[in-house]
Coordinates of C-alpha atoms in Angstrom, one line a residue:
M1 CA -45.3 73.0 -3.6
L2 CA -43.7 69.9 -2.9
T3 CA -46.5 67.5 -1.6
N4 CA -46.8 65.6 -5.0
K5 CA -43.3 66.0 -6.5
Q6 CA -40.6 63.2 -6.9
L7 CA -37.1 64.8 -6.2
G8 CA -34.1 63.2 -8.0
F9 CA -30.1 63.6 -7.3
I10 CA -27.7 62.9 -10.2
G11 CA -24.8 63.2 -8.2
G12 CA -24.6 62.2 -4.5
G13 CA -22.0 64.3 -2.8
A14 CA -21.7 66.7 -0.4
M15 CA -24.1 69.3 -1.8
A16 CA -26.5 66.9 -2.5
E17 CA -26.3 65.8 1.1
S18 CA -27.1 69.4 2.3
I19 CA -30.1 69.9 0.1
I20 CA -31.5 66.3 1.4
R21 CA -30.7 67.0 4.7
G22 CA -32.6 70.5 4.6
I23 CA -35.7 69.6 2.9
L24 CA -36.1 66.5 5.3
H25 CA -35.5 68.5 8.4
A26 CA -38.1 71.1 7.0
E27 CA -40.4 68.8 6.1
L28 CA -40.9 69.5 2.5
V29 CA -41.3 66.1 1.5
M30 CA -41.0 62.6 2.9
P31 CA -37.7 60.2 2.5
S32 CA -40.3 58.2 -0.2
Q33 CA -40.4 61.4 -2.3
I34 CA -36.3 61.5 -2.9
M35 CA -34.0 59.0 -5.0
V36 CA -30.4 59.7 -5.4
N37 CA -27.7 58.1 -8.3
D38 CA -24.1 57.9 -7.7
I39 CA -21.3 56.3 -9.0
S40 CA -20.1 54.9 -5.6
R41 CA -22.4 52.3 -3.9
E42 CA -20.7 53.2 -0.9
R43 CA -21.7 56.5 -0.7
L44 CA -25.4 55.5 -1.7
A45 CA -25.6 53.1 0.5
Y46 CA -24.5 56.0 3.3
L47 CA -27.0 58.2 1.8
S48 CA -30.1 55.3 2.0
S49 CA -29.4 54.6 5.8
T50 CA -28.9 58.0 7.1
F51 CA -32.0 59.5 5.2
A52 CA -33.9 56.6 4.3
I53 CA -33.9 57.4 1.1
A54 CA -34.2 55.2 -2.5
T55 CA -31.1 55.2 -4.2
T56 CA -30.0 53.7 -7.8
P57 CA -26.5 53.5 -10.1
D58 CA -28.7 54.3 -13.0
S59 CA -29.0 57.9 -13.6
Q60 CA -31.4 57.1 -15.9
E61 CA -33.6 56.0 -13.5
I62 CA -33.7 59.1 -11.9
I63 CA -35.3 60.9 -14.5
K64 CA -38.1 57.9 -15.0
Q65 CA -39.0 58.6 -11.4
S66 CA -38.1 62.4 -10.8
D67 CA -40.1 65.4 -11.2
I68 CA -37.8 67.8 -10.2
V69 CA -34.0 66.5 -11.4
F70 CA -31.0 68.2 -9.5
L71 CA -27.6 68.0 -11.4
T72 CA -25.3 67.8 -8.3
V73 CA -22.2 66.4 -10.2
K74 CA -18.8 68.1 -11.0
P75 CA -18.7 70.4 -13.9
Q76 CA -16.5 68.4 -15.8
V77 CA -18.8 65.4 -15.7
I78 CA -22.0 67.1 -16.3
A79 CA -21.8 67.1 -20.4
N80 CA -21.2 63.0 -20.1
V81 CA -24.5 62.9 -17.7
I82 CA -26.6 65.0 -20.1
D83 CA -26.0 63.3 -22.5
T84 CA -26.9 60.0 -21.0
I85 CA -30.0 61.3 -19.6
A86 CA -31.3 63.6 -22.5
P87 CA -33.3 61.2 -24.2
L88 CA -35.5 60.3 -21.4
V89 CA -36.1 63.8 -20.1
T90 CA -39.0 65.5 -21.1
K91 CA -40.8 69.1 -21.0
T92 CA -42.4 68.6 -17.4
T93 CA -39.3 67.5 -16.2
I94 CA -37.6 70.4 -14.3
V95 CA -34.0 70.1 -14.6
V96 CA -31.6 72.6 -12.0
S97 CA -27.9 72.8 -12.0
V98 CA -25.5 73.3 -9.3
A99 CA -22.4 72.9 -11.5
A100 CA -20.3 76.1 -12.0
G101 CA -19.3 77.3 -14.7
V102 CA -22.0 75.5 -17.0
T103 CA -24.3 78.0 -18.8
I104 CA -28.1 77.3 -19.3
A105 CA -27.5 77.4 -23.0
A106 CA -25.0 74.6 -22.9
L107 CA -27.8 72.6 -21.2
Q108 CA -30.4 73.6 -23.4
S109 CA -29.0 72.6 -26.4
K110 CA -29.1 69.2 -25.5
L111 CA -32.6 69.4 -23.4
A112 CA -34.6 71.7 -25.9
E113 CA -37.7 73.3 -24.3
V114 CA -36.9 71.8 -21.0
P115 CA -37.5 74.0 -17.9
I116 CA -33.6 74.8 -16.5
I117 CA -33.1 76.5 -13.3
R118 CA -29.2 76.9 -12.8
V119 CA -28.5 77.7 -9.1
M120 CA -25.3 78.9 -7.2
P121 CA -25.2 77.7 -3.6
N122 CA -22.5 78.3 -1.3
T123 CA -20.9 76.0 1.2
P124 CA -22.7 76.9 4.3
V125 CA -25.8 75.3 2.8
A126 CA -24.3 72.6 4.7
V127 CA -25.5 73.8 8.1
G128 CA -28.5 75.5 7.1
E129 CA -27.4 79.1 6.0
G130 CA -26.7 79.3 2.9
I131 CA -27.4 81.5 0.3
S132 CA -28.4 80.1 -3.3
A133 CA -28.6 82.6 -6.7
M134 CA -30.8 81.1 -9.0
A135 CA -31.1 81.8 -12.7
L136 CA -33.9 80.7 -15.1
G137 CA -34.2 79.3 -18.4
K138 CA -36.3 80.8 -21.0
Y139 CA -38.8 77.8 -20.5
T140 CA -38.8 78.0 -16.7
T141 CA -42.3 79.2 -15.4
K142 CA -43.2 80.6 -12.4
A143 CA -44.9 77.1 -11.4
A144 CA -41.4 75.4 -12.3
S145 CA -39.2 77.7 -10.1
D146 CA -41.1 78.1 -7.2
P147 CA -40.9 74.6 -5.6
V148 CA -37.4 74.8 -6.6
A149 CA -37.0 78.2 -4.6
E150 CA -38.6 76.5 -1.8
V151 CA -36.0 73.4 -1.8
F152 CA -33.1 76.0 -1.5
A153 CA -34.6 78.1 1.2
S154 CA -34.5 75.3 3.2
V155 CA -31.0 75.4 3.6
G156 CA -30.5 79.3 4.0
R157 CA -31.9 82.4 1.7
V158 CA -32.7 82.5 -1.9
V159 CA -32.4 85.8 -4.4
T160 CA -33.1 85.2 -8.3
V161 CA -30.8 86.6 -10.8
S162 CA -29.8 87.3 -14.5
E163 CA -27.3 84.1 -15.9
D164 CA -24.7 87.3 -16.9
S165 CA -24.9 87.9 -12.7
M166 CA -23.8 84.2 -11.9
D167 CA -19.8 84.9 -12.2
A168 CA -20.4 87.7 -9.9
V169 CA -22.5 86.1 -7.5
T170 CA -19.6 83.3 -7.9
G171 CA -16.9 86.1 -7.0
L172 CA -19.1 87.1 -3.7
S173 CA -20.7 84.8 -2.3
G174 CA -19.8 81.5 -4.4
S175 CA -16.3 82.1 -2.4
G176 CA -17.3 84.2 -0.2
P177 CA -17.0 81.8 2.9
A178 CA -13.3 81.2 2.0
Y179 CA -13.0 85.4 2.5
A180 CA -14.8 85.0 5.9
F181 CA -12.9 81.8 7.2
V182 CA -9.5 84.0 6.4
L183 CA -10.8 86.7 8.8
I184 CA -12.0 84.4 11.7
D185 CA -8.5 82.6 11.4
A186 CA -6.8 86.1 11.4
L187 CA -9.0 87.5 14.2
A188 CA -8.3 84.4 16.2
D189 CA -4.6 84.7 15.8
A190 CA -5.3 88.5 16.9
G191 CA -6.8 87.1 19.8
V192 CA -3.9 85.3 20.8
R193 CA -1.4 87.8 20.1
V194 CA -3.1 89.8 23.0
G195 CA -3.4 86.7 25.5
L196 CA -6.5 84.9 24.9
A197 CA -6.5 81.2 24.5
R198 CA -7.0 79.9 21.0
Q199 CA -10.6 78.0 21.0
T200 CA -11.3 81.1 23.0
S201 CA -10.4 83.4 20.1
I202 CA -11.8 81.2 17.5
L203 CA -15.2 81.3 19.3
L204 CA -15.3 85.1 20.0
A205 CA -14.3 85.4 16.3
A206 CA -16.6 83.2 14.6
Q207 CA -19.7 84.2 16.9
T208 CA -19.0 87.7 16.4
L209 CA -18.7 87.6 12.4
M210 CA -22.1 85.7 12.3
G211 CA -23.6 88.3 14.8
A212 CA -22.9 91.3 13.1
A213 CA -24.1 89.2 9.8
K214 CA -27.5 88.7 11.3
M215 CA -27.8 92.1 12.6
V216 CA -27.4 93.3 8.9
L217 CA -30.0 90.8 7.7
E218 CA -32.6 91.7 10.3
T219 CA -32.5 95.4 10.7
N220 CA -32.0 96.0 7.1
E221 CA -29.7 98.8 7.8
H222 CA -26.8 99.7 5.8
P223 CA -23.2 98.4 7.5
A224 CA -21.9 101.7 7.9
K225 CA -24.6 102.8 9.8
L226 CA -24.2 99.5 12.0
R227 CA -20.4 100.1 12.0
D228 CA -21.2 103.9 13.0
M229 CA -23.7 102.6 16.0
V230 CA -20.2 100.4 17.5
T231 CA -17.6 103.1 16.6
S232 CA -17.6 106.0 19.6
P233 CA -15.6 109.1 19.0
G234 CA -11.8 108.5 20.2
G235 CA -12.7 105.0 21.1
T236 CA -11.2 101.7 20.9
T237 CA -13.6 100.8 17.6
I238 CA -12.4 103.5 15.9
A239 CA -8.4 103.0 16.4
G240 CA -9.1 99.7 14.9
V241 CA -11.0 100.5 12.0
H242 CA -8.5 103.5 11.2
V243 CA -5.7 100.5 10.9
L244 CA -8.2 98.2 8.7
E245 CA -8.1 101.5 6.7
Q246 CA -4.4 102.0 6.5
K247 CA -3.7 98.3 5.6
G248 CA -6.0 98.4 2.6
V249 CA -8.4 95.5 4.0
R250 CA -11.3 97.1 2.4
A251 CA -9.5 97.4 -1.0
A252 CA -8.1 93.7 -0.7
L253 CA -11.7 92.2 -0.6
I254 CA -12.9 94.3 -3.4
D255 CA -10.0 92.8 -5.5
A256 CA -10.3 89.4 -4.0
V257 CA -14.3 89.6 -4.9
V258 CA -13.1 91.2 -8.4
A259 CA -10.4 88.2 -9.2
A260 CA -12.6 85.7 -8.2
T261 CA -15.2 86.8 -10.6
E262 CA -12.9 87.0 -13.4
R263 CA -11.7 83.7 -13.1
S264 CA -14.8 82.4 -12.9
R265 CA -15.4 83.8 -16.2
E266 CA -12.4 82.7 -17.7
M267 CA -13.3 78.9 -16.6
G268 CA -17.0 79.3 -17.8
K269 CA -14.9 80.1 -21.6
R270 CA -13.4 76.6 -21.5

């Protein structure tokens, strides 16, 4: 689907780098099919030398050269970016925004009848294990969304949601890696508390969470069923699970997702 497509990135930060690395590793396109724009010439030099791709300090050049344009800039500058590129965007240009809190309607108001896709990826795209949620604008056809889904599938998994679910996505998977890091850190501290070396504890905790997540994804079993499989009557695991329930860990995680979701909604109203 991407064989004859030119891809452009406005914003050459960590997210753009992760996506570029993923699509080149998956051999979805050739380096010659990618161009990146950024305000930092040092950043452009780094991306050019690392990936052998074209770069430009001119965001309008991205529009002229690209079939799919990724807006990988901070939300606070996206309005200025849109004002700059809008005169050159056509109805055949696919515009993909990863700016948190920026609605499709806000983009569509400046890009009339343009196919727009809003995407919320999370930070594990940097290691090819992200999850990206896509919401499609009213002018976005399957022919427009499929190649974009293919791009984000190269750095993890992809789901399509309605745009009104994006705040919940932000609260769960967007902020979720931070919750996982807290859990890994706490488990590693516990390992040290019971006598394990720090690095050994971190490895045990991180690999345990990764393995457990992989079991959920690959078996399609409910997490509670998988938990029961490792929880023997009167054994060590049920003793630990009992403490987690006593301390309200489950409720705390639910409250964390709700709080992050509500904060995302507040930020979107600015």
